[in-house]
Amino acid sequence: MAKNSRTSTNHSTRRLERLEQGSLSERVYNVMRDSIISGRFEPGERLIETELAEDLGVSRAPIREAFRKLANEQLVVERPRYGTYVRTFSAKDFVDIYNLLGAIESLAVRLIVRNRVSLEPLKHIVEEMTRAADEGDLPRVVEIELRFHRELCSLADNQYLNNTFRMLSAMVGMALSLDDAAYSNMSDIASEHYPLMEAIEEAIETGKEERGVFAICSHIRASLGAVMARLDGDPADVLGPLVCSEAVGQSTKSGNAPGGAAASQGGDDVD
């Protein structure tokens, strides 16, 4: 059964900050979009025009306009006579999004390694993510993690890759929100990004693109078990990096040979 956004108009339950007057239509859309992506509104939750208008201090017209834009992005579903609901995800939706994300970010990492790009911008983002995790602010962690992935693609310096990620970013953000909510310790979300950056830096130093590709694919698949179980899906459906002989050798030397934690999820990846 779909969930109502709340049962009363008590201001203490308000989840959206009031907007100042100005270009309301675009601002309402941006606030609602960010709130859906970060998980402030849950998948399947009904969005009620009057309550949202009261929270934001606007009329219902910009709320309706925002609904139309959000529906075009497939972030909400409009059901005639029933209302507007935050979209839900099936296991296949999740797999399709993460497989495309893996393809895009594998290319991004290869270009970063090839061009020897500094990872300093990513390090600053992870530090900010760590602070948000320490404060227990899950929506903020999701927002920052999405920014990490956006910046990773931006560092590749390929406008077509960047544009592709932007088109996918809303869906990636919602998928990250579902994924991150499965963590029992929020700090783990941020801490997983440090070994990823170390692996990419090592790939830059050695010029071995495949090491960076393995790192990003393994990172994307690292926490799929819980969320896929909740969606009645199989984590092995999310593709891992292709096997290469050198990667296998490095895996064995590092003690992370196939059959370890990452490989236990299935697929064709190696450490």
Coordinates of N, CA and C in Angstrom, one line a residue, residues 81-207:
R81 N -6.7 10.3 -10.8 CA -7.7 10.0 -9.7 C -7.1 9.5 -8.4
Y82 N -5.8 9.1 -8.5 CA -5.1 8.6 -7.3 C -4.0 9.5 -6.7
G83 N -3.4 10.3 -7.6 CA -2.4 11.2 -7.1 C -1.0 10.9 -7.7
T84 N 0.0 11.6 -7.1 CA 1.4 11.5 -7.6 C 2.2 10.8 -6.6
Y85 N 3.0 9.8 -7.0 CA 3.8 9.0 -6.1 C 5.3 8.9 -6.6
V86 N 6.1 8.9 -5.6 CA 7.6 8.7 -5.9 C 7.7 7.3 -6.5
R87 N 8.5 7.2 -7.6 CA 8.6 5.9 -8.3 C 9.3 4.9 -7.4
T88 N 9.0 3.7 -7.7 CA 9.6 2.5 -7.0 C 10.6 1.8 -8.0
F89 N 11.5 1.0 -7.4 CA 12.5 0.3 -8.2 C 12.2 -1.2 -8.1
S90 N 12.4 -1.9 -9.2 CA 12.4 -3.3 -9.2 C 13.9 -3.7 -9.2
A91 N 14.1 -5.0 -9.0 CA 15.5 -5.5 -9.1 C 16.1 -5.2 -10.4
K92 N 15.3 -5.4 -11.5 CA 15.9 -5.2 -12.9 C 16.2 -3.7 -13.1
D93 N 15.4 -2.8 -12.6 CA 15.7 -1.4 -12.6 C 17.1 -1.1 -12.0
F94 N 17.3 -1.7 -10.8 CA 18.5 -1.5 -10.1 C 19.7 -2.0 -10.9
V95 N 19.6 -3.2 -11.4 CA 20.6 -3.9 -12.1 C 21.0 -3.1 -13.4
D96 N 19.9 -2.7 -14.1 CA 20.2 -1.9 -15.3 C 20.9 -0.6 -15.1
I97 N 20.5 0.1 -14.0 CA 21.2 1.4 -13.7 C 22.6 1.1 -13.3
Y98 N 22.9 0.1 -12.4 CA 24.2 -0.1 -12.0 C 25.1 -0.6 -13.1
N99 N 24.6 -1.4 -14.0 CA 25.4 -1.9 -15.1 C 25.8 -0.7 -16.0
L100 N 24.9 0.2 -16.3 CA 25.2 1.3 -17.1 C 26.2 2.2 -16.4
L101 N 26.0 2.4 -15.1 CA 26.9 3.2 -14.3 C 28.3 2.6 -14.3
G102 N 28.4 1.3 -14.2 CA 29.7 0.6 -14.3 C 30.4 0.8 -15.6
A103 N 29.6 0.8 -16.7 CA 30.2 1.0 -18.0 C 30.7 2.5 -18.2
I104 N 29.9 3.4 -17.7 CA 30.3 4.8 -17.8 C 31.5 5.1 -17.0
E105 N 31.5 4.6 -15.8 CA 32.6 5.0 -14.9 C 33.9 4.2 -15.2
S106 N 33.7 3.0 -15.8 CA 34.9 2.3 -16.2 C 35.7 3.1 -17.3
L107 N 34.9 3.7 -18.2 CA 35.5 4.6 -19.2 C 36.1 5.8 -18.6
A108 N 35.4 6.4 -17.6 CA 35.9 7.6 -16.9 C 37.2 7.3 -16.2
V109 N 37.3 6.2 -15.6 CA 38.6 5.8 -14.9 C 39.7 5.6 -15.9
R110 N 39.4 4.9 -17.0 CA 40.5 4.7 -18.0 C 41.0 6.0 -18.5
L111 N 40.2 7.0 -18.7 CA 40.6 8.3 -19.2 C 41.4 9.0 -18.1
I112 N 40.9 8.9 -16.9 CA 41.6 9.6 -15.8 C 43.0 9.0 -15.6
V113 N 43.2 7.7 -15.7 CA 44.5 7.0 -15.6 C 45.4 7.4 -16.8
R114 N 44.8 7.4 -18.0 CA 45.6 7.7 -19.2 C 46.1 9.1 -19.2
N115 N 45.3 10.0 -18.7 CA 45.6 11.5 -18.7 C 46.3 11.9 -17.4
R116 N 46.5 10.9 -16.4 CA 47.1 11.2 -15.2 C 46.5 12.4 -14.4
V117 N 45.2 12.3 -14.2 CA 44.4 13.4 -13.6 C 44.6 13.3 -12.1
S118 N 44.7 14.5 -11.5 CA 44.7 14.6 -10.0 C 43.3 14.2 -9.4
L119 N 43.4 13.4 -8.3 CA 42.2 13.0 -7.7 C 41.8 13.9 -6.5
E120 N 42.5 15.1 -6.3 CA 42.3 16.0 -5.2 C 40.8 16.4 -5.1
P121 N 40.1 16.7 -6.2 CA 38.7 17.1 -6.0 C 37.8 15.9 -5.4
L122 N 38.2 14.7 -5.8 CA 37.4 13.5 -5.2 C 37.8 13.4 -3.7
K123 N 39.0 13.6 -3.3 CA 39.4 13.5 -1.9 C 38.6 14.5 -1.1
H124 N 38.5 15.7 -1.5 CA 37.7 16.7 -0.8 C 36.3 16.3 -0.6
I125 N 35.7 15.7 -1.7 CA 34.3 15.3 -1.6 C 34.1 14.1 -0.6
V126 N 35.1 13.2 -0.6 CA 35.0 12.1 0.4 C 35.1 12.6 1.8
E127 N 36.0 13.6 2.0 CA 36.1 14.1 3.4 C 34.8 14.8 3.8
E128 N 34.1 15.4 2.9 CA 32.8 16.0 3.2 C 31.8 14.9 3.5
M129 N 31.9 13.8 2.7 CA 31.0 12.7 2.9 C 31.2 12.1 4.3
T130 N 32.4 12.0 4.7 CA 32.8 11.4 6.0 C 32.1 12.2 7.1
R131 N 32.2 13.6 7.0 CA 31.7 14.4 8.0 C 30.1 14.3 8.1
A132 N 29.5 14.2 7.0 CA 28.0 14.0 6.9 C 27.7 12.6 7.5
A133 N 28.5 11.6 7.3 CA 28.2 10.3 7.9 C 28.4 10.3 9.4
D134 N 29.4 11.0 9.8 CA 29.6 11.1 11.3 C 28.5 11.8 12.0
E135 N 27.8 12.7 11.2 CA 26.6 13.5 11.8 C 25.3 12.7 11.7
G136 N 25.4 11.5 11.0 CA 24.2 10.7 10.8 C 23.2 11.2 9.9
D137 N 23.7 12.0 8.9 CA 22.8 12.7 7.9 C 22.8 11.9 6.6
L138 N 21.9 10.8 6.5 CA 21.9 10.0 5.4 C 21.5 10.7 4.1
P139 N 20.5 11.5 4.0 CA 20.2 12.2 2.8 C 21.4 13.1 2.3
R140 N 22.1 13.7 3.2 CA 23.3 14.5 2.8 C 24.4 13.6 2.3
V141 N 24.6 12.4 2.9 CA 25.6 11.5 2.5 C 25.2 11.0 1.0
V142 N 24.0 10.8 0.7 CA 23.6 10.4 -0.6 C 23.9 11.5 -1.6
E143 N 23.5 12.7 -1.2 CA 23.8 13.9 -2.1 C 25.3 14.0 -2.4
I144 N 26.1 13.8 -1.4 CA 27.5 14.0 -1.6 C 28.1 12.8 -2.4
E145 N 27.6 11.6 -2.1 CA 28.1 10.5 -2.9 C 27.7 10.6 -4.4
L146 N 26.5 11.1 -4.7 CA 26.2 11.4 -6.1 C 27.1 12.4 -6.7
R147 N 27.5 13.4 -5.9 CA 28.4 14.4 -6.4 C 29.8 13.8 -6.7
F148 N 30.2 12.8 -5.8 CA 31.5 12.1 -6.1 C 31.4 11.4 -7.5
H149 N 30.4 10.7 -7.8 CA 30.3 10.0 -9.1 C 30.2 11.0 -10.2
R150 N 29.5 12.1 -10.0 CA 29.4 13.2 -11.0 C 30.8 13.8 -11.3
E151 N 31.6 14.0 -10.2 CA 32.9 14.6 -10.4 C 33.9 13.6 -11.0
L152 N 33.7 12.3 -10.7 CA 34.6 11.3 -11.3 C 34.4 11.3 -12.8
C153 N 33.2 11.4 -13.3 CA 32.9 11.5 -14.7 C 33.4 12.8 -15.3
S154 N 33.3 13.9 -14.5 CA 33.8 15.2 -15.0 C 35.3 15.2 -15.2
L155 N 36.0 14.5 -14.3 CA 37.5 14.5 -14.4 C 38.0 13.8 -15.6
A156 N 37.1 13.0 -16.2 CA 37.5 12.3 -17.5 C 37.7 13.2 -18.6
D157 N 37.1 14.4 -18.5 CA 37.2 15.4 -19.6 C 36.7 15.0 -20.9
N158 N 35.5 14.4 -20.9 CA 34.8 13.9 -22.1 C 33.4 14.4 -22.0
Q159 N 33.1 15.4 -22.8 CA 31.8 16.0 -22.6 C 30.6 15.1 -22.9
Y160 N 30.8 14.1 -23.8 CA 29.7 13.2 -24.1 C 29.5 12.2 -23.0
L161 N 30.6 11.7 -22.4 CA 30.5 10.9 -21.2 C 29.8 11.6 -20.1
N162 N 30.2 12.9 -19.9 CA 29.7 13.7 -18.8 C 28.2 13.9 -19.0
N163 N 27.8 14.2 -20.3 CA 26.4 14.4 -20.6 C 25.6 13.1 -20.3
T164 N 26.1 12.0 -20.7 CA 25.5 10.7 -20.4 C 25.2 10.5 -18.9
F165 N 26.2 10.8 -18.1 CA 26.0 10.7 -16.7 C 25.0 11.6 -16.2
R166 N 24.9 12.8 -16.7 CA 23.9 13.8 -16.2 C 22.5 13.3 -16.5
M167 N 22.3 12.7 -17.7 CA 21.0 12.1 -18.0 C 20.6 11.0 -17.1
L168 N 21.6 10.3 -16.6 CA 21.4 9.1 -15.7 C 21.4 9.5 -14.2
S169 N 21.8 10.7 -13.9 CA 22.2 11.0 -12.5 C 21.0 10.9 -11.5
A170 N 19.8 11.3 -11.9 CA 18.6 11.2 -11.0 C 18.4 9.7 -10.6
M171 N 18.4 8.8 -11.6 CA 18.2 7.4 -11.3 C 19.4 6.9 -10.5
V172 N 20.6 7.3 -10.8 CA 21.7 6.9 -10.0 C 21.6 7.3 -8.5
G173 N 21.1 8.6 -8.3 CA 20.9 9.1 -7.0 C 19.9 8.3 -6.2
M174 N 18.8 7.9 -6.9 CA 17.8 7.1 -6.2 C 18.3 5.7 -5.8
A175 N 19.1 5.2 -6.8 CA 19.6 3.9 -6.5 C 20.6 3.9 -5.4
L176 N 21.5 5.0 -5.3 CA 22.4 5.1 -4.2 C 21.6 5.3 -2.9
S177 N 20.5 6.0 -2.9 CA 19.7 6.1 -1.7 C 19.2 4.8 -1.1
L178 N 18.8 3.9 -2.0 CA 18.3 2.6 -1.6 C 19.5 1.8 -1.1
D179 N 20.6 1.9 -1.8 CA 21.8 1.1 -1.5 C 22.4 1.6 -0.1
D180 N 22.5 2.9 0.1 CA 23.1 3.4 1.3 C 22.2 3.1 2.5
A181 N 20.9 3.1 2.3 CA 20.0 2.8 3.4 C 20.2 1.4 4.0
A182 N 20.8 0.5 3.2 CA 21.0 -0.8 3.7 C 22.2 -1.0 4.6
Y183 N 23.0 0.1 4.8 CA 24.2 0.0 5.6 C 23.8 0.2 7.1
S184 N 24.4 -0.7 8.0 CA 24.1 -0.5 9.4 C 25.0 0.5 10.0
N185 N 26.1 0.8 9.4 CA 27.1 1.8 9.9 C 27.3 2.8 8.7
M186 N 26.8 4.0 8.9 CA 26.8 5.0 7.8 C 28.2 5.4 7.5
S187 N 29.1 5.3 8.4 CA 30.5 5.7 8.2 C 31.2 4.8 7.1
D188 N 30.7 3.5 7.0 CA 31.2 2.6 6.0 C 31.0 3.1 4.6
I189 N 29.9 3.9 4.4 CA 29.6 4.4 3.0 C 30.8 5.3 2.6
A190 N 31.2 6.2 3.5 CA 32.3 7.1 3.1 C 33.6 6.4 3.1
S191 N 33.9 5.5 4.0 CA 35.2 4.8 4.2 C 35.5 4.0 3.0
E192 N 34.5 3.4 2.3 CA 34.7 2.6 1.1 C 35.3 3.3 0.0
H193 N 35.2 4.6 0.0 CA 35.8 5.4 -1.1 C 37.3 5.6 -1.0
Y194 N 37.8 5.5 0.2 CA 39.3 5.7 0.3 C 40.1 4.6 -0.4
P195 N 39.8 3.3 -0.2 CA 40.6 2.3 -1.0 C 40.3 2.4 -2.5
L196 N 39.1 2.9 -2.9 CA 38.9 3.1 -4.3 C 39.8 4.1 -4.9
M197 N 40.0 5.3 -4.2 CA 40.9 6.3 -4.7 C 42.3 5.9 -4.7
E198 N 42.7 5.1 -3.6 CA 44.1 4.5 -3.6 C 44.3 3.6 -4.8
A199 N 43.4 2.8 -5.2 CA 43.5 1.9 -6.3 C 43.7 2.7 -7.6
I200 N 42.9 3.7 -7.7 CA 42.9 4.5 -9.0 C 44.3 5.3 -9.0
E201 N 44.7 5.8 -7.9 CA 46.0 6.5 -7.8 C 47.2 5.5 -8.2
E202 N 47.1 4.3 -7.7 CA 48.1 3.3 -8.1 C 48.0 3.0 -9.6
A203 N 46.8 3.0 -10.1 CA 46.7 2.7 -11.6 C 47.3 3.9 -12.4
I204 N 47.1 5.1 -11.9 CA 47.7 6.3 -12.5 C 49.3 6.2 -12.5
E205 N 49.8 5.8 -11.3 CA 51.3 5.7 -11.2 C 51.9 4.6 -12.1
T206 N 51.2 3.5 -12.2 CA 51.7 2.4 -13.0 C 51.2 2.4 -14.4
G207 N 50.2 3.2 -14.7 CA 49.7 3.2 -16.1 C 48.8 2.0 -16.4

